CSV table of C-alpha atoms in Angstrom, one decimal:
chain,number,residue,atom,x,y,z
A,1078,UNK,CA,-107.9,-21.4,-62.5
A,1079,UNK,CA,-107.0,-22.7,-58.1
A,1080,UNK,CA,-103.6,-21.2,-56.7
A,1081,UNK,CA,-101.5,-24.2,-56.3
A,1082,UNK,CA,-99.8,-24.9,-52.8
A,1083,UNK,CA,-95.9,-24.4,-52.5
A,1084,UNK,CA,-94.1,-24.9,-49.6
A,1085,UNK,CA,-94.1,-21.6,-48.2
A,1086,UNK,CA,-97.6,-21.7,-48.6
A,1087,UNK,CA,-98.0,-24.4,-46.4
A,1088,UNK,CA,-95.9,-23.0,-43.9
A,1089,UNK,CA,-98.1,-20.0,-43.5
A,1090,UNK,CA,-101.2,-22.7,-43.0
A,1091,UNK,CA,-99.3,-24.4,-40.4
A,1092,UNK,CA,-98.8,-21.2,-38.3
A,1093,UNK,CA,-102.4,-19.7,-39.0
A,1094,UNK,CA,-103.2,-23.3,-37.2
A,1095,UNK,CA,-100.8,-22.6,-34.9
A,1096,UNK,CA,-101.6,-19.1,-33.8
A,1097,UNK,CA,-104.7,-18.5,-34.9
A,1098,UNK,CA,-104.4,-15.2,-35.9
A,1099,UNK,CA,-103.2,-13.8,-39.2
A,1100,UNK,CA,-101.1,-11.3,-36.8
A,1101,UNK,CA,-99.8,-13.7,-34.8
A,1102,UNK,CA,-98.7,-15.7,-37.7
A,1103,UNK,CA,-97.3,-13.1,-39.9
A,1104,UNK,CA,-94.9,-12.1,-36.9
A,1105,UNK,CA,-94.2,-16.1,-36.5
A,1106,UNK,CA,-93.0,-16.0,-39.9
A,1107,UNK,CA,-91.5,-12.7,-40.2
A,1108,UNK,CA,-93.6,-11.6,-42.6
A,1109,UNK,CA,-95.7,-8.2,-42.8
A,1110,UNK,CA,-99.6,-8.6,-41.8
A,1111,UNK,CA,-100.8,-7.7,-46.1
A,1112,UNK,CA,-98.3,-10.8,-46.8
A,1113,UNK,CA,-99.7,-12.8,-44.5
A,1114,UNK,CA,-103.4,-11.8,-45.4
A,1115,UNK,CA,-102.9,-12.7,-48.8
A,1116,UNK,CA,-101.2,-15.7,-48.4
A,1117,UNK,CA,-104.7,-17.0,-46.5
A,1118,UNK,CA,-106.5,-15.7,-49.3
A,1119,UNK,CA,-104.7,-17.9,-51.3
A,1120,UNK,CA,-104.9,-20.8,-49.2
A,1121,UNK,CA,-108.6,-20.7,-49.2
A,1122,UNK,CA,-108.4,-20.7,-53.0
A,1123,UNK,CA,-106.7,-23.7,-53.3
A,1124,UNK,CA,-108.3,-25.7,-50.1
A,1125,UNK,CA,-111.7,-24.3,-51.0
A,1126,UNK,CA,-112.6,-23.8,-47.3
A,1127,UNK,CA,-112.0,-21.0,-45.3
A,1128,UNK,CA,-109.5,-22.4,-43.0
A,1129,UNK,CA,-110.1,-19.9,-40.5
A,1130,UNK,CA,-113.4,-18.5,-39.7
A,1131,UNK,CA,-114.4,-15.2,-36.8
A,1132,UNK,CA,-115.5,-16.3,-33.7
A,1133,UNK,CA,-116.4,-13.8,-31.0
A,1134,UNK,CA,-112.9,-11.2,-31.1
A,1135,UNK,CA,-110.6,-14.0,-32.4
A,1136,UNK,CA,-110.9,-17.0,-35.2
A,1137,UNK,CA,-111.2,-20.4,-35.0
A,1138,UNK,CA,-109.8,-23.7,-37.6
A,1139,UNK,CA,-112.5,-25.3,-39.5
A,1140,UNK,CA,-113.0,-28.8,-38.7
A,1141,UNK,CA,-111.2,-29.3,-42.7
A,1142,UNK,CA,-108.4,-27.5,-41.4
A,1143,UNK,CA,-108.1,-29.2,-37.6
A,1144,UNK,CA,-108.3,-32.5,-40.1
A,1145,UNK,CA,-105.6,-31.4,-42.0
A,1146,UNK,CA,-103.0,-29.7,-39.8
A,1147,UNK,CA,-101.1,-32.5,-38.8
A,1148,UNK,CA,-100.2,-33.7,-42.5
A,1149,UNK,CA,-99.2,-29.9,-43.3
A,1150,UNK,CA,-97.2,-30.5,-39.9
A,1151,UNK,CA,-95.6,-33.9,-41.2
A,1152,UNK,CA,-95.2,-32.8,-44.5
A,1153,UNK,CA,-92.9,-29.9,-43.3
A,1154,UNK,CA,-91.4,-31.9,-41.0
A,1155,UNK,CA,-90.3,-34.1,-44.0
A,1156,UNK,CA,-88.9,-31.3,-46.3
A,1157,UNK,CA,-87.1,-30.2,-43.3
A,1158,UNK,CA,-85.6,-33.0,-42.4
A,1159,UNK,CA,-84.9,-33.5,-46.6
A,1160,UNK,CA,-82.5,-30.5,-46.7
A,1161,UNK,CA,-80.7,-30.4,-43.2
A,1162,UNK,CA,-80.1,-34.5,-43.9
A,1163,UNK,CA,-76.1,-33.4,-45.5
A,1164,UNK,CA,-75.8,-30.9,-43.0
A,1165,UNK,CA,-73.8,-30.3,-40.0
A,1166,UNK,CA,-76.7,-29.4,-37.3
A,1167,UNK,CA,-75.6,-25.8,-35.7
A,1168,UNK,CA,-77.3,-27.0,-32.5
A,1169,UNK,CA,-76.5,-23.7,-30.4
A,1170,UNK,CA,-78.5,-22.3,-33.4
A,1171,UNK,CA,-81.7,-24.6,-33.3
A,1172,UNK,CA,-85.1,-23.4,-33.1
A,1173,UNK,CA,-87.6,-26.1,-32.6
A,1174,UNK,CA,-90.5,-27.1,-30.6
A,1175,UNK,CA,-90.6,-31.0,-30.4
A,1176,UNK,CA,-93.7,-32.7,-29.0
A,1177,UNK,CA,-93.5,-35.6,-27.0
A,1178,UNK,CA,-96.2,-37.5,-25.5
A,1179,UNK,CA,-95.3,-38.9,-22.3
A,1180,UNK,CA,-96.8,-41.2,-19.1
A,1181,UNK,CA,-97.2,-39.6,-16.1
A,1182,UNK,CA,-95.4,-42.2,-13.7
A,1183,UNK,CA,-91.9,-41.7,-16.7
A,1184,UNK,CA,-92.7,-37.5,-16.8
A,1185,UNK,CA,-92.2,-37.2,-13.3
A,1186,UNK,CA,-88.8,-38.5,-12.9
A,1187,UNK,CA,-87.8,-37.5,-16.5
A,1188,UNK,CA,-88.9,-33.9,-17.4
A,1189,UNK,CA,-86.6,-31.9,-15.8
A,1190,UNK,CA,-83.0,-33.8,-16.4
A,1191,UNK,CA,-84.5,-33.7,-19.7
A,1192,UNK,CA,-85.8,-29.7,-20.1
A,1193,UNK,CA,-82.4,-29.3,-18.1
A,1194,UNK,CA,-80.3,-31.3,-21.0
A,1195,UNK,CA,-81.8,-29.7,-24.1
A,1196,UNK,CA,-81.3,-26.2,-22.5
A,1197,UNK,CA,-78.0,-26.2,-21.9
A,1198,UNK,CA,-76.9,-26.7,-25.1
A,1199,UNK,CA,-80.0,-26.0,-27.5
A,1200,UNK,CA,-82.3,-23.0,-25.4
A,1201,UNK,CA,-84.6,-22.4,-28.7
A,1202,UNK,CA,-85.7,-25.2,-28.5
A,1203,UNK,CA,-89.0,-25.6,-26.9
A,1204,UNK,CA,-90.0,-29.5,-25.5
A,1205,UNK,CA,-93.9,-29.5,-25.4
A,1206,UNK,CA,-94.9,-32.4,-23.4
A,1207,UNK,CA,-98.8,-33.6,-23.7
A,1208,UNK,CA,-100.3,-36.6,-21.8
A,1209,UNK,CA,-100.7,-40.0,-22.5
A,1210,UNK,CA,-104.3,-40.6,-23.8
A,1211,UNK,CA,-104.1,-43.0,-27.0
A,1212,UNK,CA,-101.4,-45.7,-27.6
A,1213,UNK,CA,-102.3,-44.8,-31.3
A,1214,UNK,CA,-99.3,-44.6,-33.5
A,1215,UNK,CA,-101.1,-42.3,-36.1
A,1216,UNK,CA,-100.2,-39.3,-33.9
A,1217,UNK,CA,-95.8,-40.2,-35.0
A,1218,UNK,CA,-97.6,-40.9,-38.4
A,1219,UNK,CA,-99.0,-38.2,-39.0
A,1220,UNK,CA,-96.6,-35.6,-36.8
A,1221,UNK,CA,-98.4,-34.0,-34.4
A,1222,UNK,CA,-96.2,-36.0,-32.0
A,1223,UNK,CA,-92.5,-35.7,-32.5
A,1224,UNK,CA,-91.8,-38.8,-30.1
A,1225,UNK,CA,-93.5,-41.2,-28.2
A,1226,UNK,CA,-92.5,-42.6,-24.2
A,1227,UNK,CA,-94.0,-45.3,-22.2
A,1228,UNK,CA,-94.7,-48.8,-21.4
A,1229,UNK,CA,-95.9,-50.8,-24.4
A,1230,UNK,CA,-94.7,-52.9,-27.2
A,1231,UNK,CA,-95.0,-51.8,-31.0
A,1232,UNK,CA,-94.5,-53.7,-33.6
A,1233,UNK,CA,-95.6,-51.1,-36.2
A,1234,UNK,CA,-92.8,-51.2,-39.1
A,1235,UNK,CA,-93.0,-47.7,-39.4
A,1236,UNK,CA,-92.6,-47.2,-35.9
A,1237,UNK,CA,-88.9,-47.1,-34.6
A,1238,UNK,CA,-87.9,-47.8,-30.6
A,1239,UNK,CA,-85.2,-47.4,-28.5
A,1240,UNK,CA,-85.4,-48.8,-24.7
A,1241,UNK,CA,-84.9,-46.5,-22.8
A,1242,UNK,CA,-85.0,-48.7,-19.1
A,1243,UNK,CA,-86.8,-51.3,-16.8
A,1244,UNK,CA,-88.9,-50.8,-13.7
A,1245,UNK,CA,-90.4,-53.0,-11.0
A,1246,UNK,CA,-94.0,-51.9,-9.7
A,1247,UNK,CA,-94.1,-51.0,-5.6
A,1248,UNK,CA,-96.2,-50.4,-3.5
A,1249,UNK,CA,-97.0,-47.4,-1.4
A,1250,UNK,CA,-98.6,-46.5,1.7
A,1251,UNK,CA,-99.0,-43.6,4.1
A,1252,UNK,CA,-95.9,-43.5,6.2
A,1253,UNK,CA,-97.9,-42.7,9.9
A,1254,UNK,CA,-101.0,-45.3,7.8
A,1255,UNK,CA,-101.8,-48.8,9.2
A,1256,UNK,CA,-99.5,-50.3,7.0
A,1257,UNK,CA,-96.9,-47.3,7.5
A,1258,UNK,CA,-94.3,-49.5,10.1
A,1259,UNK,CA,-94.4,-52.1,8.1
A,1260,UNK,CA,-91.4,-52.9,5.9
A,1261,UNK,CA,-92.4,-55.9,4.2
A,1262,UNK,CA,-96.1,-56.8,3.9
A,1263,UNK,CA,-97.4,-60.0,3.1
A,1264,UNK,CA,-99.2,-60.1,1.0
A,1265,UNK,CA,-102.4,-60.9,2.7
A,1266,UNK,CA,-101.9,-57.8,4.7
A,1267,UNK,CA,-101.9,-56.0,1.9
A,1268,UNK,CA,-105.2,-57.2,1.2
A,1269,UNK,CA,-107.0,-56.0,4.6
A,1270,UNK,CA,-107.1,-52.0,3.0
A,1271,UNK,CA,-108.6,-50.8,0.0
A,1272,UNK,CA,-106.5,-50.0,-3.0
A,1273,UNK,CA,-106.4,-47.9,-5.7
A,1274,UNK,CA,-106.0,-48.6,-9.1
A,1275,UNK,CA,-103.7,-46.3,-11.4
A,1276,UNK,CA,-105.0,-47.3,-15.1
A,1277,UNK,CA,-105.7,-44.5,-17.9
A,1278,UNK,CA,-108.5,-47.0,-19.7
A,1279,UNK,CA,-109.8,-47.3,-16.3
A,1280,UNK,CA,-109.5,-51.2,-15.4
A,1281,UNK,CA,-109.5,-51.8,-11.7
A,1282,UNK,CA,-108.0,-55.2,-12.2
A,1283,UNK,CA,-104.2,-56.0,-13.3
A,1284,UNK,CA,-101.4,-58.7,-12.5
A,1285,UNK,CA,-101.7,-58.3,-9.0
A,1286,UNK,CA,-104.9,-60.1,-8.7
A,1287,UNK,CA,-103.5,-63.3,-10.5
A,1288,UNK,CA,-101.2,-63.7,-8.2
A,1289,UNK,CA,-103.6,-63.0,-5.3
A,1290,UNK,CA,-105.9,-65.2,-6.2
A,1291,UNK,CA,-103.1,-68.0,-7.3
A,1292,UNK,CA,-102.5,-68.1,-3.6
A,1293,UNK,CA,-106.1,-68.2,-2.4
A,1294,UNK,CA,-106.7,-64.1,-1.7
A,1295,UNK,CA,-108.4,-61.3,-3.3
A,1296,UNK,CA,-108.4,-57.3,-3.1
A,1297,UNK,CA,-110.9,-54.6,-3.0
A,1298,UNK,CA,-109.9,-52.2,-5.3
A,1299,UNK,CA,-111.8,-48.5,-4.5
A,1300,UNK,CA,-110.7,-46.4,-6.7
A,1301,UNK,CA,-110.2,-45.9,-10.1
A,1302,UNK,CA,-107.8,-43.1,-11.1
A,1303,UNK,CA,-106.2,-42.6,-14.7
A,1304,UNK,CA,-102.3,-41.7,-13.3
A,1305,UNK,CA,-99.7,-43.0,-11.2
A,1306,UNK,CA,-99.3,-39.7,-9.8
A,1307,UNK,CA,-102.9,-39.3,-9.1
A,1308,UNK,CA,-102.8,-42.5,-6.9
A,1309,UNK,CA,-99.9,-41.4,-4.8
A,1310,UNK,CA,-101.4,-38.1,-4.1
A,1311,UNK,CA,-104.8,-40.8,-3.0
A,1312,UNK,CA,-102.8,-42.6,-0.9
A,1313,UNK,CA,-100.8,-40.0,0.4
A,1314,UNK,CA,-104.2,-38.7,2.2
A,1315,UNK,CA,-105.6,-41.6,2.9
A,1316,UNK,CA,-105.5,-45.6,4.0
A,1317,UNK,CA,-105.0,-47.1,0.3
A,1318,UNK,CA,-103.0,-49.5,-1.3
A,1319,UNK,CA,-101.1,-48.7,-4.4
A,1320,UNK,CA,-98.9,-49.9,-7.0
A,1321,UNK,CA,-96.6,-47.3,-8.4
A,1322,UNK,CA,-93.6,-47.3,-10.7
A,1323,UNK,CA,-90.7,-47.9,-8.6
A,1324,UNK,CA,-88.7,-44.1,-10.0
A,1325,UNK,CA,-91.5,-42.1,-9.2
A,1326,UNK,CA,-91.6,-43.5,-5.4
A,1327,UNK,CA,-87.9,-43.6,-5.1
A,1328,UNK,CA,-88.4,-40.1,-5.7
A,1329,UNK,CA,-91.2,-38.0,-4.5
A,1330,UNK,CA,-92.5,-40.8,-2.0
A,1331,UNK,CA,-90.6,-39.2,1.2
A,1332,UNK,CA,-91.9,-35.7,0.2
A,1333,UNK,CA,-95.7,-37.0,0.3
A,1334,UNK,CA,-95.3,-38.8,3.0
A,1335,UNK,CA,-95.2,-41.9,1.8
A,1336,UNK,CA,-93.6,-45.2,2.3
A,1337,UNK,CA,-93.1,-47.6,-0.1
A,1338,UNK,CA,-91.7,-51.3,-0.2
A,1339,UNK,CA,-91.3,-53.8,-2.7
A,1340,UNK,CA,-94.6,-56.8,-3.6
A,1341,UNK,CA,-93.7,-59.7,-2.4
A,1342,UNK,CA,-94.6,-61.8,-5.9
A,1343,UNK,CA,-93.2,-62.3,-9.8
A,1344,UNK,CA,-94.9,-58.9,-11.2
A,1345,UNK,CA,-93.7,-58.8,-14.3
A,1346,UNK,CA,-90.9,-55.3,-15.2
A,1347,UNK,CA,-92.2,-52.4,-17.2
A,1348,UNK,CA,-90.1,-51.7,-20.1
A,1349,UNK,CA,-90.0,-47.7,-20.9
A,1350,UNK,CA,-89.3,-47.0,-24.4
A,1351,UNK,CA,-88.8,-44.7,-27.3
A,1352,UNK,CA,-90.3,-43.9,-30.2
A,1353,UNK,CA,-90.7,-42.0,-33.7
A,1354,UNK,CA,-91.8,-42.3,-37.1
A,1355,UNK,CA,-89.2,-43.7,-39.3
A,1356,UNK,CA,-88.8,-40.7,-41.6
A,1357,UNK,CA,-87.4,-39.2,-39.2
A,1358,UNK,CA,-84.3,-41.7,-38.9
A,1359,UNK,CA,-81.8,-39.5,-40.2
A,1360,UNK,CA,-83.2,-36.0,-39.3
A,1361,UNK,CA,-80.1,-34.4,-37.4
A,1362,UNK,CA,-82.4,-32.3,-35.0
A,1363,UNK,CA,-84.7,-35.4,-33.9
A,1364,UNK,CA,-81.7,-37.8,-33.5
A,1365,UNK,CA,-79.8,-35.4,-31.1
A,1366,UNK,CA,-83.0,-35.0,-29.5
A,1367,UNK,CA,-83.2,-38.7,-28.9
A,1368,UNK,CA,-80.1,-38.9,-27.8
A,1369,UNK,CA,-79.9,-36.3,-25.7
A,1370,UNK,CA,-83.2,-38.2,-23.8
A,1371,UNK,CA,-81.6,-41.2,-23.4
A,1372,UNK,CA,-78.3,-39.7,-22.0
A,1373,UNK,CA,-80.8,-37.8,-19.3
A,1374,UNK,CA,-82.1,-40.8,-18.7
A,1375,UNK,CA,-79.3,-42.7,-18.0
A,1376,UNK,CA,-77.2,-39.7,-15.8
A,1377,UNK,CA,-80.8,-39.9,-13.7
A,1378,UNK,CA,-80.3,-43.1,-12.6
């Protein structure tokens, strides 16, 4: 009869997938190597899959293990929250890695403040920031992402949201470029030069194009890049015009040799929110982190 999966075996599975090595997993879990090896054998029998297979000098997870890992991580997180729900959280002793999916324009102005605020009281906590690649909420549901920070509305009933701030989009040009001396360029002046569009979906059209069209104007988008940070770097070495979040421009514009200015148009503001899954509402560790991130945003304004 196949072995029954218990919580300890699931912890071994999670450690094996995180480390990709029986030795490293044993060290992570404070087990002997033979004990970790025996646990892997039990996992293989219980799941009917090799879990890890030899590849050269190392080991790699099987497709089944990769598909299963987020669900196992989610179960372990739920178990941890259940066990600790009624206990007072000792932040200074907390040892946990939180994965945070974040928009790069937000990351450029947040990560330092968030990391410093966290490390000051919880040196055992690791904040693992990952870039946006999809707006899917499945990563929050399956536990592969703990928190999601970015723009956009999410209406799923099991996803919680906390507004962090609102900001406007501003224009940027090279300070010593042809538009660098104009503090308030007109829409017509902006249309005389090529633009760079920042869109992770590869879109070259945005709200500004609707405004320009209504005014009988049209801009030429010469480049589409995936992030606001890349747009800022491109503008800093060209005569292109770019649109980026105001906080990014204010914090890094001078060091990149950029001049930023308000766009003379009624463009929608960006609302940046913090998202998490409902099952972590009562998790004291994640609740503390959410409050720490919120406070870090407030302090950095």
